[in-house]
Each structure stands twice: as C-alpha cells, then as structure tokens.
Amino acid sequence: KIEWQGSIRATYNKYFHPDILEMKDTRMFDMLYNGDAIDAFQFDTPVGQQTVRKLGAQSFDELVAANSLMRLSGDGEQPLDKFIRFKNNIDLWYTEMIEEGLTQDEILIMESHIKATYGVTDSQEALMLLTMDPRISDYNLSDANKFRKAVAKQDQKKLKEQHEVFIKAGLATGSRREFLNYIWEFQFKPSFGYAFSRPHVAGYTLIL
C-alpha cells in the first residue's frame, strides 16, 4: 500500500498530507463508522467511538460538528443526539421552531445560520454570528466576543448578565421576545457545557 519515498517527510507528503487526502471518499468515513480505524484521534474514547457509529458521518463538516457536540451535555436531550436526530429528519427542526412560535421570516433567519449543521449551534463562532446578525440582536464584534468568553469560561454569573444584555439588545432591534427566547434556550444554552472554537475543532478533525 505504501512505498518508501526516501524519507519520512516525503513518504508522509505522498500518502498522508491533508492536500492529497480524498475528503469525499466514502471508504474513509466507512472505516470510522464500522470501527475499522485502529485509533481515531479525538474519537478513541468510548464516547467518541459511540459517536462515530451513531453519526455515520459522510463528510468532514459533520465530523467537525460531532467533535464539538459530543463534549457538550445538559438537561434533557444531549446536543449530539439532537444533531443526529435532525440530520436523519430535518423536518423535526422545523417542527420545533414552529412549536416555539417562530414566524416564517424568523425560520429563514435561523436557516441562514445553522441549516448546514442541521439546526444545531455547534461552535463559539456560530454563537457569535447569531448575536451579530442585525435581524437578531446586532452585537458588534467586541460584544459578541464578550459573550463567547463567558461561554468558554462557563462563567454562570456572566452568562446570566449576558442573557439580560442579549434580550435587551434584541428587543431594541425589533426582534420578538419569543424569537430571542428560542435562540437563547434552544441554541445558546446547550453550548454552555463548553462549545469549542471552530478552528480548534476543525484542526483536531483534520488530524483524525
């Protein structure tokens, strides 16, 4: 399978460098799903092994999201389980939004942010982008970063303060309280268990 290229670096570059990996080759993802990989970096714990089998990922982006979401835990349904449930039937996400009273325009706003991650906020950057949307709460970058830091440090006092700031800012932009409550309760709160930064978890997943 692998022929010596004269040095470890040259051999690595020919066979394993990220630039030459066939990221859309389903066989690579099937090795994870079937448990054939000897050591799946970051997914080698019992939780990680269970994650790749339940997820059945067929893309790099799905693995990136799972690599972050599997670390989160909260009351009720776990974020990763919700991600998998919505991945298997995206209509369930729309049902959730309708049941929480979102309007069609508000649903379109949510689609523009997190449809690619099946209606689940998967990273610190995703949290920031939601707060910075002028159709939601119109944070500037500095305010969004303050929120990110509160989430990253799991600072409950600051998170409580940020909740008040978010609602106040959102109402000032004309957002409905029902919409803001949905974002806070269903999109932000599950990440308080400690959402990863996207560049951080993407780098980990590329090593995987």
mmCIF file of C-alpha atoms in Angstrom:
data_model
loop_
_atom_site.group_PDB
_atom_site.id
_atom_site.type_symbol
_atom_site.label_atom_id
_atom_site.label_comp_id
_atom_site.label_asym_id
_atom_site.label_seq_id
_atom_site.Cartn_x
_atom_site.Cartn_y
_atom_site.Cartn_z
ATOM 1 C CA LYS A 1 0.000 0.000 0.000
ATOM 2 C CA ILE A 2 2.797 2.404 0.916
ATOM 3 C CA GLU A 3 6.189 2.626 -0.800
ATOM 4 C CA TRP A 4 9.173 4.297 0.838
ATOM 5 C CA GLN A 5 9.854 7.664 -0.785
ATOM 6 C CA GLY A 6 13.362 8.194 0.583
ATOM 7 C CA SER A 7 12.394 9.962 3.811
ATOM 8 C CA ILE A 8 9.605 10.040 6.365
ATOM 9 C CA ARG A 9 8.589 13.539 5.211
ATOM 10 C CA ALA A 10 8.447 12.588 1.542
ATOM 11 C CA THR A 11 6.503 9.411 2.327
ATOM 12 C CA TYR A 12 4.072 11.346 4.519
ATOM 13 C CA ASN A 13 3.593 14.027 1.854
ATOM 14 C CA LYS A 14 2.794 11.436 -0.827
ATOM 15 C CA TYR A 15 0.268 9.435 1.161
ATOM 16 C CA PHE A 16 -0.998 11.393 4.169
ATOM 17 C CA HIS A 17 -0.648 15.120 3.607
ATOM 18 C CA PRO A 18 -4.074 16.807 4.000
ATOM 19 C CA ASP A 19 -3.794 18.250 0.484
ATOM 20 C CA ILE A 20 -3.866 14.780 -1.079
ATOM 21 C CA LEU A 21 -6.493 13.133 1.121
ATOM 22 C CA GLU A 22 -9.663 12.321 -0.816
ATOM 23 C CA MET A 23 -12.052 14.027 1.598
ATOM 24 C CA LYS A 24 -15.148 12.830 -0.265
ATOM 25 C CA ASP A 25 -14.106 9.183 -0.455
ATOM 26 C CA THR A 26 -16.836 7.320 1.430
ATOM 27 C CA ARG A 27 -14.425 4.469 2.263
ATOM 28 C CA MET A 28 -12.551 6.776 4.642
ATOM 29 C CA PHE A 29 -15.717 7.597 6.577
ATOM 30 C CA ASP A 30 -16.921 3.989 6.484
ATOM 31 C CA MET A 31 -13.732 2.963 8.325
ATOM 32 C CA LEU A 32 -14.858 5.131 11.234
ATOM 33 C CA TYR A 33 -18.487 4.047 11.090
ATOM 34 C CA ASN A 34 -17.543 0.354 11.001
ATOM 35 C CA GLY A 35 -14.941 0.701 13.745
ATOM 36 C CA ASP A 36 -12.122 -0.359 11.398
ATOM 37 C CA ALA A 37 -9.811 2.559 12.265
ATOM 38 C CA ILE A 38 -7.169 1.390 14.753
ATOM 39 C CA ASP A 39 -7.013 4.749 16.531
ATOM 40 C CA ALA A 40 -9.418 7.560 15.637
ATOM 41 C CA PHE A 41 -7.852 10.701 17.113
ATOM 42 C CA GLN A 42 -10.261 12.509 19.490
ATOM 43 C CA PHE A 43 -12.831 9.746 18.912
ATOM 44 C CA ASP A 44 -10.858 6.963 20.586
ATOM 45 C CA THR A 45 -12.728 7.088 23.911
ATOM 46 C CA PRO A 46 -15.891 5.005 24.447
ATOM 47 C CA VAL A 47 -17.941 8.201 23.971
ATOM 48 C CA GLY A 48 -16.073 9.034 20.761
ATOM 49 C CA GLN A 49 -16.444 5.511 19.374
ATOM 50 C CA GLN A 50 -20.162 5.568 20.120
ATOM 51 C CA THR A 51 -20.403 8.983 18.457
ATOM 52 C CA VAL A 52 -18.944 7.942 15.092
ATOM 53 C CA ARG A 53 -21.110 4.834 14.992
ATOM 54 C CA LYS A 54 -24.315 6.719 15.797
ATOM 55 C CA LEU A 55 -23.483 9.612 13.491
ATOM 56 C CA GLY A 56 -22.489 7.679 10.386
ATOM 57 C CA ALA A 57 -20.721 10.812 9.103
ATOM 58 C CA GLN A 58 -20.092 11.065 5.382
ATOM 59 C CA SER A 59 -18.399 14.470 5.346
ATOM 60 C CA PHE A 60 -15.612 16.359 7.088
ATOM 61 C CA ASP A 61 -18.052 19.050 8.268
ATOM 62 C CA GLU A 62 -20.274 16.505 10.018
ATOM 63 C CA LEU A 63 -17.239 15.146 11.869
ATOM 64 C CA VAL A 64 -16.195 18.677 12.868
ATOM 65 C CA ALA A 65 -19.642 19.345 14.340
ATOM 66 C CA ALA A 66 -19.718 15.983 16.131
ATOM 67 C CA ASN A 67 -16.204 16.531 17.519
ATOM 68 C CA SER A 68 -17.523 19.606 19.304
ATOM 69 C CA LEU A 69 -21.046 18.487 20.151
ATOM 70 C CA MET A 70 -20.043 15.182 21.749
ATOM 71 C CA ARG A 71 -18.330 17.188 24.534
ATOM 72 C CA LEU A 72 -21.488 19.056 25.446
ATOM 73 C CA SER A 73 -24.028 17.861 27.958
ATOM 74 C CA GLY A 74 -27.086 19.396 29.505
ATOM 75 C CA ASP A 75 -30.536 18.760 30.850
ATOM 76 C CA GLY A 76 -32.717 16.561 28.681
ATOM 77 C CA GLU A 77 -31.672 15.559 25.170
ATOM 78 C CA GLN A 78 -27.946 15.852 24.539
ATOM 79 C CA PRO A 79 -26.797 18.223 21.750
ATOM 80 C CA LEU A 80 -25.132 15.419 19.781
ATOM 81 C CA ASP A 81 -28.275 13.261 19.910
ATOM 82 C CA LYS A 82 -30.320 16.211 18.698
ATOM 83 C CA PHE A 83 -27.849 16.807 15.848
ATOM 84 C CA ILE A 84 -28.170 13.177 14.757
ATOM 85 C CA ARG A 85 -31.963 13.229 15.088
ATOM 86 C CA PHE A 86 -32.266 16.368 12.941
ATOM 87 C CA LYS A 87 -29.682 15.026 10.472
ATOM 88 C CA ASN A 88 -31.856 11.968 9.955
ATOM 89 C CA ASN A 89 -35.044 14.058 9.640
ATOM 90 C CA ILE A 90 -34.569 17.808 9.213
ATOM 91 C CA ASP A 91 -38.350 18.309 9.343
ATOM 92 C CA LEU A 92 -38.116 17.791 13.104
ATOM 93 C CA TRP A 93 -36.129 21.020 13.407
ATOM 94 C CA TYR A 94 -38.831 22.943 11.574
ATOM 95 C CA THR A 95 -41.456 21.375 13.825
ATOM 96 C CA GLU A 96 -39.501 22.536 16.870
ATOM 97 C CA MET A 97 -39.306 26.113 15.580
ATOM 98 C CA ILE A 98 -42.998 26.228 14.702
ATOM 99 C CA GLU A 99 -43.963 24.816 18.103
ATOM 100 C CA GLU A 100 -41.854 27.529 19.753
ATOM 101 C CA GLY A 101 -43.822 30.167 17.860
ATOM 102 C CA LEU A 102 -41.280 31.298 15.259
ATOM 103 C CA THR A 103 -42.608 33.105 12.214
ATOM 104 C CA GLN A 104 -41.612 32.181 8.663
ATOM 105 C CA ASP A 105 -39.210 35.141 8.500
ATOM 106 C CA GLU A 106 -37.580 34.059 11.755
ATOM 107 C CA ILE A 107 -37.241 30.498 10.464
ATOM 108 C CA LEU A 108 -35.464 31.849 7.379
ATOM 109 C CA ILE A 109 -33.032 33.735 9.615
ATOM 110 C CA MET A 110 -32.232 30.553 11.504
ATOM 111 C CA GLU A 111 -31.784 28.673 8.229
ATOM 112 C CA SER A 112 -29.218 31.207 7.073
ATOM 113 C CA HIS A 113 -27.093 30.462 10.125
ATOM 114 C CA ILE A 114 -27.415 26.808 11.078
ATOM 115 C CA LYS A 115 -29.201 24.810 8.391
ATOM 116 C CA ALA A 116 -25.797 23.396 7.391
ATOM 117 C CA THR A 117 -25.435 21.958 10.908
ATOM 118 C CA TYR A 118 -28.990 20.585 10.959
ATOM 119 C CA GLY A 119 -30.444 23.270 13.213
ATOM 120 C CA VAL A 120 -27.853 22.896 15.962
ATOM 121 C CA THR A 121 -25.352 25.585 17.010
ATOM 122 C CA ASP A 122 -22.035 23.744 17.073
ATOM 123 C CA SER A 123 -19.286 26.265 17.882
ATOM 124 C CA GLN A 124 -18.336 29.504 19.587
ATOM 125 C CA GLU A 125 -18.238 31.235 16.203
ATOM 126 C CA ALA A 126 -21.799 30.109 15.434
ATOM 127 C CA LEU A 127 -22.937 31.670 18.717
ATOM 128 C CA MET A 128 -21.179 34.923 17.866
ATOM 129 C CA LEU A 129 -22.636 35.127 14.370
ATOM 130 C CA LEU A 130 -26.167 34.717 15.702
ATOM 131 C CA THR A 131 -25.706 37.595 18.147
ATOM 132 C CA MET A 132 -24.120 39.806 15.461
ATOM 133 C CA ASP A 133 -26.993 39.398 12.993
ATOM 134 C CA PRO A 134 -28.797 42.776 12.780
ATOM 135 C CA ARG A 135 -32.061 40.836 12.428
ATOM 136 C CA ILE A 136 -31.484 39.305 15.876
ATOM 137 C CA SER A 137 -29.525 41.410 18.386
ATOM 138 C CA ASP A 138 -26.985 43.317 16.248
ATOM 139 C CA TYR A 139 -23.962 42.878 18.519
ATOM 140 C CA ASN A 140 -20.673 44.401 17.434
ATOM 141 C CA LEU A 141 -17.629 42.112 17.362
ATOM 142 C CA SER A 142 -16.483 43.182 20.821
ATOM 143 C CA ASP A 143 -19.853 42.427 22.431
ATOM 144 C CA ALA A 144 -20.069 39.072 20.636
ATOM 145 C CA ASN A 145 -16.605 38.187 21.895
ATOM 146 C CA LYS A 146 -17.600 39.017 25.480
ATOM 147 C CA PHE A 147 -20.449 36.540 25.117
ATOM 148 C CA ARG A 148 -18.073 33.945 23.637
ATOM 149 C CA LYS A 149 -15.681 34.342 26.561
ATOM 150 C CA ALA A 150 -18.487 33.892 29.087
ATOM 151 C CA VAL A 151 -19.464 30.651 27.332
ATOM 152 C CA ALA A 152 -15.854 29.437 27.060
ATOM 153 C CA LYS A 153 -15.201 30.044 30.749
ATOM 154 C CA GLN A 154 -18.594 28.635 31.775
ATOM 155 C CA ASP A 155 -18.993 31.699 33.983
ATOM 156 C CA GLN A 156 -22.583 31.420 35.260
ATOM 157 C CA LYS A 157 -22.680 34.952 36.661
ATOM 158 C CA LYS A 158 -21.531 36.460 33.379
ATOM 159 C CA LEU A 159 -23.874 34.218 31.392
ATOM 160 C CA LYS A 160 -26.798 35.490 33.445
ATOM 161 C CA GLU A 161 -25.678 39.064 32.721
ATOM 162 C CA GLN A 162 -25.268 38.215 29.037
ATOM 163 C CA HIS A 163 -28.819 36.885 28.917
ATOM 164 C CA GLU A 164 -30.145 40.261 30.006
ATOM 165 C CA VAL A 165 -27.872 42.055 27.524
ATOM 166 C CA PHE A 166 -28.977 39.770 24.673
ATOM 167 C CA ILE A 167 -32.701 40.188 25.322
ATOM 168 C CA LYS A 168 -32.392 43.953 25.724
ATOM 169 C CA ALA A 169 -30.316 44.320 22.542
ATOM 170 C CA GLY A 170 -32.641 42.054 20.593
ATOM 171 C CA LEU A 171 -35.775 43.924 21.622
ATOM 172 C CA ALA A 172 -34.051 47.185 20.652
ATOM 173 C CA THR A 173 -33.519 45.862 17.101
ATOM 174 C CA GLY A 174 -37.203 44.919 16.876
ATOM 175 C CA SER A 175 -36.817 41.176 17.438
ATOM 176 C CA ARG A 176 -39.710 39.433 19.172
ATOM 177 C CA ARG A 177 -39.124 38.122 22.671
ATOM 178 C CA GLU A 178 -40.356 34.667 21.569
ATOM 179 C CA PHE A 179 -37.672 34.583 18.888
ATOM 180 C CA LEU A 180 -34.944 35.684 21.279
ATOM 181 C CA ASN A 181 -36.063 33.145 23.874
ATOM 182 C CA TYR A 182 -35.884 30.362 21.297
ATOM 183 C CA ILE A 183 -32.326 31.308 20.347
ATOM 184 C CA TRP A 184 -31.212 31.530 23.960
ATOM 185 C CA GLU A 185 -32.910 28.370 25.233
ATOM 186 C CA PHE A 186 -32.552 26.079 22.210
ATOM 187 C CA GLN A 187 -29.389 27.343 20.504
ATOM 188 C CA PHE A 188 -27.232 29.016 23.143
ATOM 189 C CA LYS A 189 -27.885 27.072 26.349
ATOM 190 C CA PRO A 190 -26.794 23.652 25.036
ATOM 191 C CA SER A 191 -23.396 25.207 24.228
ATOM 192 C CA PHE A 192 -22.837 26.385 27.791
ATOM 193 C CA GLY A 193 -21.365 22.970 28.608
ATOM 194 C CA TYR A 194 -18.416 24.330 26.637
ATOM 195 C CA ALA A 195 -18.647 24.881 22.905
ATOM 196 C CA PHE A 196 -15.329 24.575 21.085
ATOM 197 C CA SER A 197 -13.856 27.164 18.762
ATOM 198 C CA ARG A 198 -14.369 26.091 15.137
ATOM 199 C CA PRO A 199 -10.686 26.452 14.040
ATOM 200 C CA HIS A 200 -9.650 24.423 17.084
ATOM 201 C CA VAL A 201 -12.013 21.539 16.477
ATOM 202 C CA ALA A 202 -11.507 21.611 12.690
ATOM 203 C CA GLY A 203 -7.763 21.204 13.224
ATOM 204 C CA TYR A 204 -8.367 18.255 15.534
ATOM 205 C CA THR A 205 -10.700 16.688 12.994
ATOM 206 C CA LEU A 206 -8.166 17.083 10.172
ATOM 207 C CA ILE A 207 -5.621 15.163 12.278
ATOM 208 C CA LEU A 208 -8.288 12.480 12.729
#
